[in-house]
Amino acid sequence: MDCQYFIGVDGGGTRCRARLTRADGTVLAECEAGSANIYSNFDKALETVSRLISGTYAQAGLALESSAQTSVVLGLAGANVESYRLRAEKMLTGFASLQVLSDAEIACIGAHLGDAGAVLIAGTGSQGVRWDGAEFRQVGGWGFDLADQGSGATLGRRAVRCALQAHENLLPPSAFTHEVMDYFSHSPEQMLSWVSQATPADWGQFSPTSFHHAELGDALATRLVRQTAREIDQILDYLTAQGENGATLMGGLAKPIEPWLDEQSRAALIAAKGDALDGALLLARTPVLSTT
Amino acid sequence: MDCQYFIGVDGGGTRCRARLTRADGTVLAECEAGSANIYSNFDKALETVSRLISGTYAQAGLALESSAQTSVVLGLAGANVESYRLRAEKMLTGFASLQVLSDAEIACIGAHLGDAGAVLIAGTGSQGVRWDGAEFRQVGGWGFDLADQGSGATLGRRAVRCALQAHENLLPPSAFTHEVMDYFSHSPEQMLSWVSQATPADWGQFSPTSFHHAELGDALATRLVRQTAREIDQILDYLTAQGENGATLMGGLAKPIEPWLDEQSRAALIAAKGDALDGALLLARTPVLSTT
């Protein structure tokens, strides 16, 4: 493959970034747009990705025909669902090469700059990926209803449910449960109308509240944060069980949860050497890596 | 109030029954229809109730004008949400008296034939009610997303989530998790498409599977059933804390969960003396009881 151009796309659940480089790594253009989740909205995600790619060519002053000399790697939210990943790969044509991976996979390659290693992304949702140098192994990433243990949305959901139980005197009320109920004006009916429209991100807004009160020593908040930490321990344990290589913890929960993790988890954590976009471009430039 | 006729309606989440009697309790007519949940479908619920009431008059050979001599008590699913209960009460007119309560409240009156006591309905959802002889006190009944701890749907959701974790080797797979994954052909993608349409009753179908494997000694199923039992213990403890009177456990989980409850809960359980329809008619005939 004799490519002149390389495009990496990091398409997460909240924003999508694209970067166009030369073979030597020189950055020619960078563009950003909204979310690109091929599972929750396939057509919109592909449209976003196409627009971003055209945007990078335009910014670099290149004709769209340059695509024939471009190697592209997309890391898209929702691409852990294999049938959607394959469908996306078939829809995007005209490139010298194009590969669709999940956003977690390119983050894993970026974090370890292509070396074997693992990442666990714990934000609104949770997803783990391990790269052994030849193959990816994913765990989680199945969303709020089925999985997302160790995530901010799951922690937030437990906080809201427990706050309602405290409101009904099934659990001892505390400053923590009071703060959560404050959001709903202490009305279960308001909660009920909120819940019918609540997205995982909405539930997740009660995750910082939980950390805050756990740090202040609130018994219930501490229990919920510990439960989240055990779930992350469990995934980290799985991700690091079969290799000497460490894991990188990413996402909004990475920093607040770290002190709550067990010793073994903390010992396994290593800092990211690069980000997801670095990972996508590394894969685009290194065909040997991209034969998953 | 000089009423000749009395109508009780038990409107649950799956079926709705109505009974028309004379003052002496003689049954003149009985009709049955589908669900009548005023929270999840207000208009349909009221239409069902109106049709059932007309049906009982027709069956008894009475003119619809008999409503002016009829005292009516409706126990409707969703009426624990006060604003919906009041709205229903305002919509149904033309009766000598009409009162809307929740299905759990009339079940409580029926179970203890008007005496002080409590009921906990643990089926697809969960809801507790205590009647102290003057006032109802409700707990739970806020639905699958916010509450329903100790219910079949919640147990089933945990079973499905744990089965997926076992499928991904985050938890040790067992005959139990295998049976759950069998339902989805061992495909997380199939689960994902199922979950987007799953109702609480759909989740609840994995509750019997959980009991079955807990009885066989499966470690994970045992843990999930015990968790459900502790949640029911917690609600029973709350319902019986302030009175000498016992509680009646009703709904699909009542029988399978009983051996898993703690000693204190089991000691507090008493059998129902009547059903929800008995409760509604008792309230319709006994104005003093119905001043909640």
XYZ file of C-alpha atoms in Angstrom:
584
model
C 0.000 0.000 0.000
C 1.582 3.241 -1.133
C -0.366 5.900 0.672
C 0.460 9.552 0.817
C -2.215 10.526 3.307
C -3.478 9.146 6.562
C -6.701 9.963 8.337
C -7.590 8.972 11.860
C -11.076 9.522 13.250
C -12.013 9.270 16.918
C -15.790 9.113 17.040
C -17.064 9.019 20.589
C -20.493 9.315 22.084
C -20.193 13.084 22.529
C -17.761 14.360 19.885
C -15.915 13.214 16.805
C -12.415 14.332 15.788
C -10.539 13.741 12.534
C -6.880 14.351 11.745
C -5.185 14.196 8.332
C -1.417 13.651 8.178
C 1.351 12.841 5.732
C 3.345 9.625 5.957
C 5.966 11.354 8.130
C 3.308 12.376 10.628
C 3.048 16.043 9.577
C -0.452 17.199 10.494
C -2.221 18.709 7.474
C -5.667 19.283 8.990
C -7.840 18.679 12.020
C -11.621 18.890 12.252
C -14.174 18.263 14.984
C -17.920 17.610 15.070
C -20.636 16.109 17.267
C -21.133 12.482 18.275
C -20.712 9.548 15.884
C -22.220 6.449 17.459
C -22.992 3.918 14.728
C -25.115 1.808 17.049
C -27.446 4.515 18.345
C -27.645 6.467 15.053
C -25.923 4.800 12.139
C -26.847 7.217 9.337
C -26.028 10.339 11.306
C -22.709 8.870 12.428
C -21.638 8.025 8.876
C -22.735 11.437 7.664
C -20.699 13.107 10.428
C -17.651 11.014 9.565
C -17.943 11.742 5.818
C -18.331 15.450 6.454
C -15.336 15.484 8.782
C -13.153 13.677 6.251
C -14.179 16.073 3.452
C -13.475 18.894 5.877
C -9.905 17.744 6.478
C -9.214 17.559 2.726
C -10.664 21.047 2.270
C -8.662 22.433 5.184
C -5.478 20.877 3.765
C -6.244 22.250 0.290
C -6.471 18.743 -1.152
C -8.973 17.495 -3.726
C -11.444 14.816 -2.610
C -9.730 12.534 -5.163
C -6.847 12.312 -2.677
C -8.948 9.646 -0.986
C -7.497 7.115 -3.420
C -4.106 7.749 -1.771
C -5.465 7.829 1.767
C -5.413 5.170 4.436
C -8.227 5.697 6.944
C -8.855 4.248 10.387
C -12.080 5.116 12.147
C -12.640 4.393 15.808
C -16.369 4.728 16.334
C -18.627 4.356 19.326
C -20.973 1.437 18.717
C -18.479 -0.418 16.509
C -18.061 -3.025 19.230
C -21.343 -4.342 17.794
C -19.811 -6.397 14.977
C -22.726 -6.222 12.527
C -22.759 -2.412 12.718
C -18.970 -2.237 12.363
C -19.051 -4.331 9.188
C -21.934 -2.317 7.780
C -19.980 0.936 8.333
C -16.898 -0.541 6.697
C -18.909 -1.443 3.592
C -20.604 1.949 3.296
C -17.462 4.086 3.192
C -15.677 3.573 -0.109
C -13.114 5.260 -2.340
C -10.137 5.077 0.017
C -6.864 3.216 -0.504
C -7.769 1.411 2.681
C -10.370 1.880 5.343
C -10.830 0.124 8.638
C -13.517 0.621 11.254
C -12.756 -0.192 14.871
C -14.396 0.840 18.106
C -13.400 4.085 19.800
C -12.104 1.973 22.690
C -9.841 -0.030 20.392
C -8.116 3.014 18.921
C -7.830 4.441 22.442
C -6.074 1.222 23.471
C -3.592 1.455 20.589
C -3.041 5.150 21.352
C -2.532 4.624 25.077
C 0.228 2.055 24.544
C 1.441 3.417 21.171
C 0.776 0.057 19.553
C 2.346 -2.099 22.257
C 0.344 -4.762 24.049
C -1.781 -3.337 26.811
C -5.323 -2.596 27.898
C -7.642 0.321 28.477
C -10.773 0.652 30.511
C -12.930 3.620 29.609
C -15.165 4.449 32.561
C -17.263 7.487 31.831
C -21.012 7.637 31.329
C -20.694 4.008 30.190
C -17.885 1.507 30.582
C -15.878 -0.558 28.139
C -12.620 -2.460 28.311
C -10.264 -3.460 25.516
C -7.103 -5.523 25.555
C -4.609 -5.567 22.656
C -2.091 -8.399 22.748
C -0.131 -7.237 19.720
C -2.198 -9.255 17.270
C -5.817 -9.206 18.412
C -8.277 -7.094 20.323
C -10.379 -8.521 23.106
C -13.312 -6.376 24.190
C -15.344 -6.545 27.347
C -18.430 -4.531 28.181
C -19.641 -1.689 26.010
C -23.172 -3.133 25.858
C -24.876 -0.053 27.212
C -26.761 1.129 30.257
C -29.499 -1.511 30.385
C -27.331 -4.565 29.886
C -23.917 -3.612 31.190
C -21.994 -0.392 31.996
C -21.060 -1.703 35.415
C -18.412 0.584 36.905
C -19.764 3.592 35.001
C -21.004 7.014 36.025
C -24.517 6.323 34.713
C -24.803 3.120 36.751
C -23.465 4.843 39.877
C -25.894 7.716 39.296
C -28.835 5.353 38.847
C -28.056 3.663 42.145
C -27.756 7.075 43.814
C -31.197 8.116 42.565
C -32.825 4.786 43.492
C -31.287 4.867 46.980
C -32.290 8.506 47.469
C -35.900 7.547 46.768
C -35.645 4.682 49.275
C -34.287 7.141 51.849
C -37.116 9.544 51.004
C -39.526 6.696 51.805
C -37.606 5.876 55.010
C -36.575 2.442 53.762
C -32.963 3.627 54.122
C -31.656 6.223 56.581
C -31.803 9.652 54.915
C -28.524 11.600 54.829
C -27.055 14.810 53.415
C -26.278 12.784 50.291
C -29.796 11.472 49.696
C -31.152 14.908 50.586
C -29.016 16.545 47.899
C -30.214 14.054 45.287
C -33.868 14.518 46.301
C -33.361 18.294 46.222
C -32.864 18.003 42.474
C -36.384 16.553 42.244
C -37.873 18.998 44.785
C -38.235 15.957 47.087
C -41.078 14.710 44.899
C -41.182 11.086 43.704
C -43.706 12.229 41.088
C -41.128 14.645 39.653
C -38.595 11.813 39.605
C -41.100 9.640 37.771
C -41.610 12.212 35.041
C -37.820 12.831 34.812
C -37.063 9.113 34.551
C -39.295 8.596 31.531
C -36.911 10.773 29.496
C -33.611 10.279 31.320
C -30.603 9.340 29.186
C -27.566 7.550 30.640
C -25.839 10.959 30.760
C -28.746 12.313 32.830
C -28.360 9.499 35.354
C -24.617 10.070 35.285
C -24.928 13.596 36.642
C -25.451 12.062 40.104
C -22.063 10.382 39.944
C -20.060 13.477 41.050
C -22.568 13.983 43.886
C -21.896 10.417 45.006
C -18.111 10.893 44.954
C -18.428 14.178 46.804
C -20.447 12.661 49.644
C -18.344 9.494 49.764
C -15.290 11.713 50.288
C -17.157 13.419 53.141
C -17.744 10.002 54.720
C -21.462 9.503 53.957
C -22.132 5.799 54.574
C -24.486 5.238 51.639
C -22.418 7.235 49.123
C -19.336 5.329 50.294
C -21.117 2.024 49.730
C -22.148 3.026 46.194
C -18.703 4.326 45.234
C -17.087 1.157 46.648
C -19.493 -0.952 44.600
C -18.430 0.957 41.483
C -14.760 0.505 42.426
C -15.238 -3.278 42.830
C -16.827 -3.422 39.373
C -13.869 -1.567 37.884
C -11.469 -3.821 39.818
C -13.246 -6.811 38.286
C -12.860 -5.526 34.726
C -9.237 -4.423 35.280
C -8.476 -7.823 36.760
C -9.869 -9.478 33.645
C -8.025 -7.127 31.292
C -4.634 -7.575 32.961
C -4.927 -11.246 33.920
C -3.266 -12.604 30.815
C -0.408 -10.221 30.234
C 2.497 -8.505 31.875
C 1.252 -5.231 30.462
C -0.656 -2.661 32.420
C -3.970 -1.001 31.810
C -4.878 2.635 31.318
C -8.003 3.901 33.016
C -9.719 6.624 30.987
C -12.958 8.583 31.044
C -14.612 10.822 33.578
C -14.461 8.293 36.419
C -10.737 7.556 36.036
C -9.540 10.246 38.418
C -12.223 10.152 41.161
C -12.389 6.332 41.349
C -8.638 5.667 41.492
C -8.236 6.069 45.288
C -11.126 3.595 45.798
C -9.630 0.809 43.680
C -7.898 -2.143 45.292
C -4.103 -2.363 45.523
C -3.780 -4.813 42.659
C -5.753 -2.548 40.314
C -3.770 0.537 41.262
C -0.501 -1.329 40.721
C -1.635 -2.334 37.217
C -2.521 1.197 36.102
C -0.232 2.988 33.705
C -0.544 6.432 32.155
C -1.590 6.800 28.501
C 1.279 7.522 26.103
C -1.067 8.872 23.432
C -4.732 9.498 22.789
C -7.300 7.734 20.624
C -6.522 9.840 17.570
C -2.839 8.924 17.895
C -4.002 5.308 17.998
C -6.124 5.605 14.852
C -3.284 7.261 12.917
C -0.764 4.714 14.168
C -3.035 1.962 12.838
C -3.553 3.818 9.543
C 0.224 4.093 9.046
C 1.081 0.585 10.269
C -0.788 -2.001 8.214
C 0.696 -4.856 10.228
C -1.123 -3.646 13.321
C -4.418 -3.281 11.572
C -4.960 -6.908 10.622
C -7.410 -7.638 13.377
C -75.502 8.040 51.912
C -78.377 5.739 51.040
C -76.992 3.491 48.390
C -78.654 0.448 46.954
C -75.720 -0.738 44.878
C -72.028 -1.162 45.425
C -69.316 -1.610 42.844
C -65.754 -2.601 43.521
C -63.117 -2.550 40.784
C -59.689 -4.154 41.045
C -57.639 -2.726 38.192
C -54.190 -4.246 38.064
C -51.405 -4.080 35.548
C -52.594 -7.199 33.723
C -56.361 -7.486 34.292
C -59.268 -5.543 35.685
C -62.235 -7.048 37.563
C -65.488 -5.413 38.625
C -68.200 -6.710 40.964
C -71.653 -5.251 41.598
C -73.460 -6.123 44.824
C -76.470 -5.113 46.896
C -76.086 -3.635 50.371
C -76.366 -7.109 51.925
C -73.435 -8.341 49.810
C -75.484 -10.290 47.279
C -73.459 -10.419 44.076
C -75.490 -9.128 41.124
C -72.798 -9.170 38.446
C -69.099 -9.690 37.776
C -67.089 -8.607 34.746
C -63.452 -8.803 33.731
C -61.257 -7.006 31.188
C -57.616 -6.198 30.427
C -55.249 -3.958 32.363
C -56.236 -0.589 33.818
C -53.105 1.312 34.784
C -53.918 5.010 34.989
C -50.250 5.989 35.083
C -49.077 4.125 32.013
C -52.272 4.653 29.973
C -54.805 6.943 31.594
C -57.415 7.135 28.828
C -57.433 3.425 28.142
C -57.685 2.637 31.850
C -60.688 4.909 32.341
C -62.340 3.521 29.236
C -61.826 -0.027 30.519
C -63.263 0.890 33.907
C -66.308 2.644 32.393
C -66.972 -0.296 30.104
C -66.689 -2.757 32.985
C -69.096 -0.763 35.134
C -71.646 -0.515 32.315
C -71.142 -4.232 31.809
C -72.054 -5.046 35.401
C -75.262 -2.978 35.193
C -76.195 -4.730 31.942
C -75.428 -8.173 33.413
C -77.577 -7.383 36.469
C -80.412 -6.078 34.271
C -80.107 -2.592 35.760
C -80.394 0.717 33.937
C -77.290 2.923 33.771
C -79.294 5.455 35.843
C -78.728 3.142 38.805
C -75.360 4.848 39.089
C -77.054 7.591 41.141
C -77.709 4.913 43.805
C -74.279 3.308 43.519
C -71.235 3.682 45.690
C -68.062 2.863 43.773
C -64.508 2.145 44.910
C -61.843 1.671 42.273
C -58.438 0.288 43.109
C -56.295 1.090 40.095
C -52.676 0.450 39.242
C -50.892 3.775 38.939
C -53.203 5.508 41.444
C -50.318 5.678 43.916
C -49.324 8.668 41.765
C -51.516 11.241 43.489
C -52.036 13.594 40.531
C -53.270 10.708 38.360
C -55.511 9.408 41.141
C -57.175 12.817 41.552
C -57.564 13.198 37.807
C -59.311 9.816 37.601
C -61.601 10.713 40.481
C -62.673 13.907 38.703
C -63.309 12.203 35.362
C -65.771 9.582 36.584
C -69.051 11.219 37.507
C -72.699 10.341 38.051
C -72.283 8.028 41.033
C -73.639 8.502 44.548
C -70.015 8.301 45.617
C -66.797 7.354 43.905
C -63.359 6.903 45.329
C -60.164 5.996 43.525
C -57.415 4.209 45.426
C -54.452 2.174 44.300
C -54.816 -1.530 43.603
C -52.430 -2.135 46.496
C -54.629 -0.174 48.911
C -57.772 -2.179 48.160
C -55.694 -5.358 48.383
C -54.584 -4.267 51.866
C -58.163 -3.671 52.995
C -59.204 -6.993 51.478
C -56.348 -8.967 53.038
C -57.204 -7.793 56.547
C -60.956 -7.274 55.957
C -60.647 -3.649 56.995
C -58.501 -4.221 60.080
C -55.113 -2.576 60.464
C -52.392 -4.434 58.606
C -50.054 -4.319 55.649
C -49.536 -5.934 52.276
C -46.505 -6.208 50.098
C -47.234 -7.050 46.477
C -44.116 -8.539 44.928
C -44.756 -9.563 41.355
C -43.345 -8.011 38.214
C -43.046 -4.824 40.296
C -43.224 -4.256 44.037
C -45.361 -2.076 46.251
C -46.152 -1.983 49.940
C -49.131 -0.505 51.742
C -49.922 -0.177 55.420
C -53.407 0.623 56.732
C -53.563 1.712 60.362
C -57.347 1.896 60.523
C -57.456 5.553 59.500
C -54.776 6.190 56.904
C -52.854 4.435 54.187
C -49.087 4.633 54.010
C -47.582 3.511 50.710
C -44.031 2.549 49.939
C -42.574 1.733 46.542
C -44.723 1.362 43.466
C -42.550 3.810 41.500
C -41.787 1.401 38.694
C -38.904 -0.533 37.229
C -36.463 2.324 36.635
C -36.801 4.032 39.989
C -37.860 1.330 42.401
C -39.366 -2.200 42.229
C -36.665 -3.559 44.502
C -37.658 -7.053 45.593
C -39.584 -7.644 42.368
C -39.430 -10.268 39.643
C -38.451 -7.717 36.992
C -35.533 -6.465 39.079
C -34.385 -10.012 39.838
C -34.678 -10.877 36.153
C -32.693 -7.807 35.101
C -29.878 -8.769 37.444
C -29.973 -12.332 36.088
C -29.615 -11.097 32.505
C -26.859 -8.606 33.363
C -24.914 -11.247 35.311
C -25.363 -13.808 32.537
C -23.757 -11.365 30.100
C -20.873 -10.831 32.530
C -20.435 -14.585 32.756
C -20.569 -14.817 28.965
C -17.682 -12.320 28.899
C -15.838 -14.271 31.624
C -16.064 -11.449 34.124
C -18.018 -13.844 36.341
C -17.701 -17.645 36.440
C -20.213 -19.120 33.952
C -22.631 -21.689 35.382
C -25.646 -23.756 34.367
C -27.752 -20.768 35.419
C -25.965 -18.162 33.288
C -25.866 -20.681 30.448
C -29.638 -21.108 30.562
C -30.171 -17.342 30.460
C -27.711 -16.918 27.569
C -29.421 -19.810 25.762
C -32.502 -17.629 25.459
C -30.386 -15.130 23.482
C -28.556 -17.837 21.490
C -25.452 -16.822 23.486
C -25.271 -13.593 21.482
C -24.827 -10.230 23.224
C -26.029 -8.620 19.987
C -29.329 -10.491 20.278
C -29.577 -9.329 23.889
C -28.979 -5.769 22.767
C -31.803 -5.875 20.261
C -34.106 -7.581 22.817
C -33.338 -5.034 25.513
C -34.406 -2.081 23.367
C -37.993 -3.368 23.518
C -38.030 -5.271 26.810
C -40.854 -4.476 29.225
C -40.575 -5.126 32.967
C -42.610 -8.314 32.380
C -40.027 -9.427 29.790
C -37.203 -8.984 32.288
C -39.334 -10.733 34.893
C -39.431 -13.973 32.914
C -35.890 -14.673 34.170
C -37.078 -14.597 37.758
C -38.368 -18.233 37.801
C -35.064 -19.310 36.174
C -33.214 -17.611 39.020
C -35.312 -19.324 41.700
C -34.922 -22.667 39.980
C -31.123 -22.461 39.927
C -30.913 -20.993 43.428
C -32.846 -24.039 44.648
C -30.301 -26.240 42.862
C -27.508 -24.445 44.726
C -26.080 -22.287 41.920
C -23.889 -19.682 43.674
C -24.806 -16.715 41.489
C -28.552 -17.480 41.381
C -28.467 -17.906 45.161
C -26.808 -14.514 45.559
C -29.431 -12.825 43.363
C -32.388 -14.492 45.103
C -30.900 -13.585 48.509
C -30.524 -9.976 47.379
C -34.212 -9.968 46.398
C -35.134 -11.536 49.749
C -33.170 -8.839 51.654
C -35.037 -6.144 49.705
C -38.367 -7.727 50.611
C -37.214 -8.077 54.240
C -36.422 -4.361 54.228
C -39.875 -3.384 52.977
C -41.658 -5.838 55.314
C -39.613 -4.507 58.213
C -40.734 -0.987 57.366
C -44.384 -2.013 56.927
C -44.599 -3.898 60.213
C -42.335 -1.656 62.325
C -45.096 0.506 63.703
C -47.838 -1.943 64.464
C -48.655 -5.222 66.106
C -50.353 -6.299 62.906
C -48.826 -8.598 60.383
C -48.277 -8.249 56.686
C -49.546 -10.273 53.761
C -47.123 -11.041 50.970
C -48.863 -11.213 47.588
C -47.947 -11.486 43.924
C -45.962 -13.970 41.901
C -42.882 -13.839 44.129
C -44.756 -14.442 47.391
C -44.492 -18.210 47.312
C -40.977 -18.754 45.897
C -39.317 -16.023 47.999
C -40.826 -17.004 51.358
C -38.206 -19.638 52.325
C -35.450 -17.068 51.590
C -36.818 -14.372 53.887
C -35.321 -13.789 57.319
C -36.947 -15.151 60.462
C -38.449 -11.830 61.473
C -40.141 -11.389 58.100
C -41.535 -14.918 58.086
C -42.895 -14.446 61.601
C -44.701 -11.271 60.498
C -46.446 -12.882 57.532
C -50.138 -13.616 57.744
C -52.474 -15.101 55.160
C -54.947 -12.884 53.314
C -58.530 -13.058 54.586
C -59.932 -11.642 51.358
C -58.834 -10.385 47.981
C -58.593 -6.911 46.480
C -62.167 -6.946 45.188
C -63.404 -7.812 48.671
C -61.410 -4.810 49.869
C -62.907 -2.433 47.311
C -66.459 -3.540 48.138
C -65.799 -3.333 51.856
C -64.667 0.270 51.358
C -67.661 1.017 49.131
C -70.046 -0.270 51.819
C -68.206 1.265 54.774
C -67.908 5.032 54.325
C -66.036 5.390 57.603
C -63.146 3.371 56.208
C -62.968 5.318 53.023
C -62.095 8.712 54.468
C -58.419 8.575 53.633
